[in-house]
CSV table of C-alpha atoms in Angstrom, one decimal:
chain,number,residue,atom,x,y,z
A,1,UNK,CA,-14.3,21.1,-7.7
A,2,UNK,CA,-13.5,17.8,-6.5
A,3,UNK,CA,-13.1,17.2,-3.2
A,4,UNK,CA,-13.5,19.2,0.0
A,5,UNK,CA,-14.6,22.8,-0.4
A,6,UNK,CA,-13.9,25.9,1.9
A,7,UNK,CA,-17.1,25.6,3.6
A,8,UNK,CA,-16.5,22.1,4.6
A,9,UNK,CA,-12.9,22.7,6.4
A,10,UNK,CA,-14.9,26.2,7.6
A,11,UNK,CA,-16.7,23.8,9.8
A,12,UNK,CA,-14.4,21.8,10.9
A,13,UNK,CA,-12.6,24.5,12.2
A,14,UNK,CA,-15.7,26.2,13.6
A,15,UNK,CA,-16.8,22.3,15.4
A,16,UNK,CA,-13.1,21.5,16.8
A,17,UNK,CA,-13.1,18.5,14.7
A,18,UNK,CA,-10.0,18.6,13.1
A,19,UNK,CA,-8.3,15.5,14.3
A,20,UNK,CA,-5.1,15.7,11.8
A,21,UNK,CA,-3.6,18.9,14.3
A,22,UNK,CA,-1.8,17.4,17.4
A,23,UNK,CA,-1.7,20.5,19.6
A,24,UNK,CA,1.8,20.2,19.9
A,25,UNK,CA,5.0,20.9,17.5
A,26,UNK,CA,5.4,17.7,14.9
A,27,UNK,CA,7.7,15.4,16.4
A,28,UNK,CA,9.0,15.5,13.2
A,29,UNK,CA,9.6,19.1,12.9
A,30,UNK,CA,11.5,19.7,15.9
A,31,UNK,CA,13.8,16.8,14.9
A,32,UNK,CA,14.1,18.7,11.7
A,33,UNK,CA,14.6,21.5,13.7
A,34,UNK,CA,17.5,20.2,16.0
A,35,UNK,CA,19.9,18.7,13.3
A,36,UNK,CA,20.0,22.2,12.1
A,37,UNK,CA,18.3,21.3,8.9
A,38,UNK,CA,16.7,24.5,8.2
A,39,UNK,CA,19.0,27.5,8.8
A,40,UNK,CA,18.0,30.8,10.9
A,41,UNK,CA,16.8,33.5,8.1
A,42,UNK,CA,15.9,30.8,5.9
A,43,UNK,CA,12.1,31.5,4.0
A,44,UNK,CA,10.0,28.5,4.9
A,45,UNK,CA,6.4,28.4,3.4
A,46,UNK,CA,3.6,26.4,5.3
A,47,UNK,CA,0.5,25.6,2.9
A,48,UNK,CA,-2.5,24.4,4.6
A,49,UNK,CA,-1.2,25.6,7.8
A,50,UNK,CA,-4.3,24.8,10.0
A,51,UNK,CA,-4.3,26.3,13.7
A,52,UNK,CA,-0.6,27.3,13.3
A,53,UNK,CA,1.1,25.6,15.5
A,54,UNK,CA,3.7,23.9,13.8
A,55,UNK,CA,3.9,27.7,12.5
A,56,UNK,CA,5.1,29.2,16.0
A,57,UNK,CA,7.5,26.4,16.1
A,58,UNK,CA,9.3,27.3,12.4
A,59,UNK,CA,9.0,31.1,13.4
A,60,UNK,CA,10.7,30.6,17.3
A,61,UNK,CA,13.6,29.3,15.3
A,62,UNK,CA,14.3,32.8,13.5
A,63,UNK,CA,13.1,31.3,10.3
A,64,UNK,CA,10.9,33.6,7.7
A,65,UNK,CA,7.7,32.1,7.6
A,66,UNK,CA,4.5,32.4,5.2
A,67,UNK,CA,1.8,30.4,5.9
A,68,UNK,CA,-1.3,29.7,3.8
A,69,UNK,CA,-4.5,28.2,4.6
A,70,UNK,CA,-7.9,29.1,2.8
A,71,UNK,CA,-10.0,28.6,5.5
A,72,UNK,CA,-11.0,32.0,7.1
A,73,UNK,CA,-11.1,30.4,10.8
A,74,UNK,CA,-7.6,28.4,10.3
A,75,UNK,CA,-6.0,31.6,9.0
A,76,UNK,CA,-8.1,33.8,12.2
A,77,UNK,CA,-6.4,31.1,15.0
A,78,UNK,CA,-2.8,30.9,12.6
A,79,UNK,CA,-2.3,34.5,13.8
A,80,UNK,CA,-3.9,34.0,17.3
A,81,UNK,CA,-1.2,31.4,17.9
A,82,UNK,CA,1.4,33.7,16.7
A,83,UNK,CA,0.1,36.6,19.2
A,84,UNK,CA,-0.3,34.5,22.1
A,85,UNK,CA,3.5,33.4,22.1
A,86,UNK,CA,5.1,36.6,20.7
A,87,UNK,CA,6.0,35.3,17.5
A,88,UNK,CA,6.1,37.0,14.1
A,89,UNK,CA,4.9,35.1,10.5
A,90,UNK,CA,3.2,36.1,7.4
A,91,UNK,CA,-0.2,34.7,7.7
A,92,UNK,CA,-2.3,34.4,3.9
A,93,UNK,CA,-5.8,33.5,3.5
A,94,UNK,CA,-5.3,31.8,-0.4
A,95,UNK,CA,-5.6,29.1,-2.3
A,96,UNK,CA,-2.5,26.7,-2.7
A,97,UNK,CA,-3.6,25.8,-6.0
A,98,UNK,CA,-3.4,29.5,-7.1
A,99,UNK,CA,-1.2,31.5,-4.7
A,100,UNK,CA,2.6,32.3,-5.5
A,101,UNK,CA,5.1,34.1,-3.3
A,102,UNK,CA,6.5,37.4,-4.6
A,103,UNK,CA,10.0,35.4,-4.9
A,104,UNK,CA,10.9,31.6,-4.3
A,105,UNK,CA,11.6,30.1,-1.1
A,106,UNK,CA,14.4,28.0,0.4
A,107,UNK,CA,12.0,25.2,2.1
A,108,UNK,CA,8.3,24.3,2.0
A,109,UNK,CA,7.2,22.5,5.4
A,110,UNK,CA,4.4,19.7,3.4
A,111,UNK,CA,2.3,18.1,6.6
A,112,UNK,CA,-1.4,17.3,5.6
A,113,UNK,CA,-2.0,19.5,2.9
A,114,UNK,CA,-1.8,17.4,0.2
A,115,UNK,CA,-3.5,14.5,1.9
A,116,UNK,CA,-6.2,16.9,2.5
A,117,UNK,CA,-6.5,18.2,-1.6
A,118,UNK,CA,-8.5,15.5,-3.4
A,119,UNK,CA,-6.0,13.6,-6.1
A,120,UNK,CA,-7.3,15.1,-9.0
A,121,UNK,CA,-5.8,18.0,-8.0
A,122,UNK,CA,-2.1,16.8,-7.0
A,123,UNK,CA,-0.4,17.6,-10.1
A,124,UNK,CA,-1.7,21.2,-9.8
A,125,UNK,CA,-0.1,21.5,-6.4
A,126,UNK,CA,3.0,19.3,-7.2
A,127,UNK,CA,3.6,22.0,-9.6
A,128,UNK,CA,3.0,24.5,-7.6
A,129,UNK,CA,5.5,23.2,-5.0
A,130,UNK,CA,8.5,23.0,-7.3
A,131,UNK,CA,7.7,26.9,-8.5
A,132,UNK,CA,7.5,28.3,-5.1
A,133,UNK,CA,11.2,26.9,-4.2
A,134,UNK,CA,14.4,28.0,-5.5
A,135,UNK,CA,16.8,25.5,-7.4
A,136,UNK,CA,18.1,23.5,-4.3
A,137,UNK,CA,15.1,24.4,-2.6
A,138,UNK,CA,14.0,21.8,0.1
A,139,UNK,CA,10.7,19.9,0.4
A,140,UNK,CA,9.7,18.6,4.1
A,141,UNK,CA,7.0,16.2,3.2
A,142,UNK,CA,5.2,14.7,6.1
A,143,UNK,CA,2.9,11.8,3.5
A,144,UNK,CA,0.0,10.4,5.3
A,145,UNK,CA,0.0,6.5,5.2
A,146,UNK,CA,-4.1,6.0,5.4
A,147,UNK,CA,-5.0,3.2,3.1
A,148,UNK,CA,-8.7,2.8,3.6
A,149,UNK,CA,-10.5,-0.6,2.5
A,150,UNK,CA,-12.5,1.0,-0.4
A,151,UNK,CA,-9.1,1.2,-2.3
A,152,UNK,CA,-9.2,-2.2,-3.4
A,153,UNK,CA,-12.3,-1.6,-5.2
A,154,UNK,CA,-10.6,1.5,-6.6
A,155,UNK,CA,-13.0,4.3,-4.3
A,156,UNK,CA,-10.8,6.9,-3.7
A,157,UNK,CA,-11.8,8.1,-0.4
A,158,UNK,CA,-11.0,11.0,2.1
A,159,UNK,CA,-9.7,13.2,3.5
A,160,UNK,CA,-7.2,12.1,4.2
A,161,UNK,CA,-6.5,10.6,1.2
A,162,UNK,CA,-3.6,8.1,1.4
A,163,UNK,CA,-0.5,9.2,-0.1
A,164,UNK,CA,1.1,5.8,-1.4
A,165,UNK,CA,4.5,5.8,-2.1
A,166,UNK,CA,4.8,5.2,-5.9
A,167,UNK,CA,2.3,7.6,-6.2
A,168,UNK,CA,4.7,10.3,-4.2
A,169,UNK,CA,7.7,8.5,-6.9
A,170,UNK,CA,5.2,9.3,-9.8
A,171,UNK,CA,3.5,13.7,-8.6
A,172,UNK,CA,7.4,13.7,-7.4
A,173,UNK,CA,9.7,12.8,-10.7
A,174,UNK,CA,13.3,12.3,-10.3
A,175,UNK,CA,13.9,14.8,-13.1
A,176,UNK,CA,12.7,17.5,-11.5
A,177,UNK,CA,13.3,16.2,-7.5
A,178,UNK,CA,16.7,14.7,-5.7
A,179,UNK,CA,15.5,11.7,-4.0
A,180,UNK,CA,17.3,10.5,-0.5
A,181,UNK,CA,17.9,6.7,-0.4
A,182,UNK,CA,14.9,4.8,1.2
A,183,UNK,CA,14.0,3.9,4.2
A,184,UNK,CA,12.3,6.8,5.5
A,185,UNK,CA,11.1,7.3,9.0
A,186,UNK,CA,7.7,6.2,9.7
A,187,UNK,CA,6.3,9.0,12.3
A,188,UNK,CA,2.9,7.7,14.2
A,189,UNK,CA,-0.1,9.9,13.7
A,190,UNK,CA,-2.8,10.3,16.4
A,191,UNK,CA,-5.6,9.2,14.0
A,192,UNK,CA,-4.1,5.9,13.8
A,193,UNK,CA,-1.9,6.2,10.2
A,194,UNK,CA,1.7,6.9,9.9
A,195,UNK,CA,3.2,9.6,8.0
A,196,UNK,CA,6.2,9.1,5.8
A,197,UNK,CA,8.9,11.5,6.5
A,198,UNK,CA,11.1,12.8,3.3
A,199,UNK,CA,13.2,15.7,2.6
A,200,UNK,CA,13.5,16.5,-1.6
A,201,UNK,CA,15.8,18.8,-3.3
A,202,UNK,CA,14.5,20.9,-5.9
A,203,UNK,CA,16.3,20.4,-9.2
């Protein structure tokens, strides 16, 4: 399999070196979050969910969340967040590339999972995206800006691997996506990158 395995995010979990995870709701999310844009009830799925904090956040907003992660130790602290403050969330230790809800959702919260899948494997999760929403179903994408220098002489190197935006246009076809009008917020990120913020409607 290209790219990184179970036992590499395993220890990065196990070391606390995990540098994508703020420790502290997505500033992002909770503006998502205040302008109403997901609804109380709604089912919200949360691949790659790391540490789960961003988790609490969509679950103290009476939303019905899954989260998947397929790390044994991101899944473990997930549900120890969720304990510590109360809150209530379906927690799954998968594979995003193979797991499918029991019935499609009505929003998929996308912040550094697929930056963190190697590219070869973006269709298969593109694809996965549009058949875990409903039709009108809505995509939160968080896309890493992280262009490193190797790219010029075509390396591709991470994670995270730089999500460019005509490669978003291209895993992300207007046949099967609504597009909003560009620009799109540019939301800092503490390793240094930015993070392109988009919303898509399933077609």
């Amino acid at each position: 399999m290209a790219g990184p395995s179970v036992e590499f995010w395993q220890q990065r979990f196990a070391s606390g070196t995990t540098p994508w995870e703020r420790g502290e709701t997505h500033p992002q999310l909770q503006r998502w979050l205040a302008d109403g844009a997901l609804a109380p009830g709604e089912r919200v799925l949360v691949p790659g969910c790391g540490t789960g904090v961003d988790v609490a956040a969509l679950s103290a907003h009476d939303l019905q969340v899954v989260a998947i992660d397929y790390a044994p130790l991101a899944v473990e602290r997930c549900r120890q967040e969720l304990q510590r403050q109360g809150l209530q969330a379906e927690v799954v230790l998968a594979d995003v590339l193979q797991w499918m809800p029991d019935a499609p959702v009505d929003a998929v919260y996308e912040q550094t999972c697929l930056c963190a899948l190697h590219p070869d494997d973006w269709l298969r999760y593109a694809d996965r995206l549009h058949a875990w929403l409903r039709p009108g179903g809505r995509l939160f994408a968080l896309w890493m800006q992280f262009q490193r220098a190797g790219a010029a002489e075509g390396r591709v190197e991470g994670p995270p691997y730089h999500c460019d935006i005509n490669a978003m246009r291209a895993l992300f076809p207007a046949e099967r996506w609504q597009w909003p009008a560009p620009p799109y917020a540019a939301v800092p990120h503490p390793i240094g990158a930015t993070e392109l913020a988009v919303v898509l409607r399933r077609s």
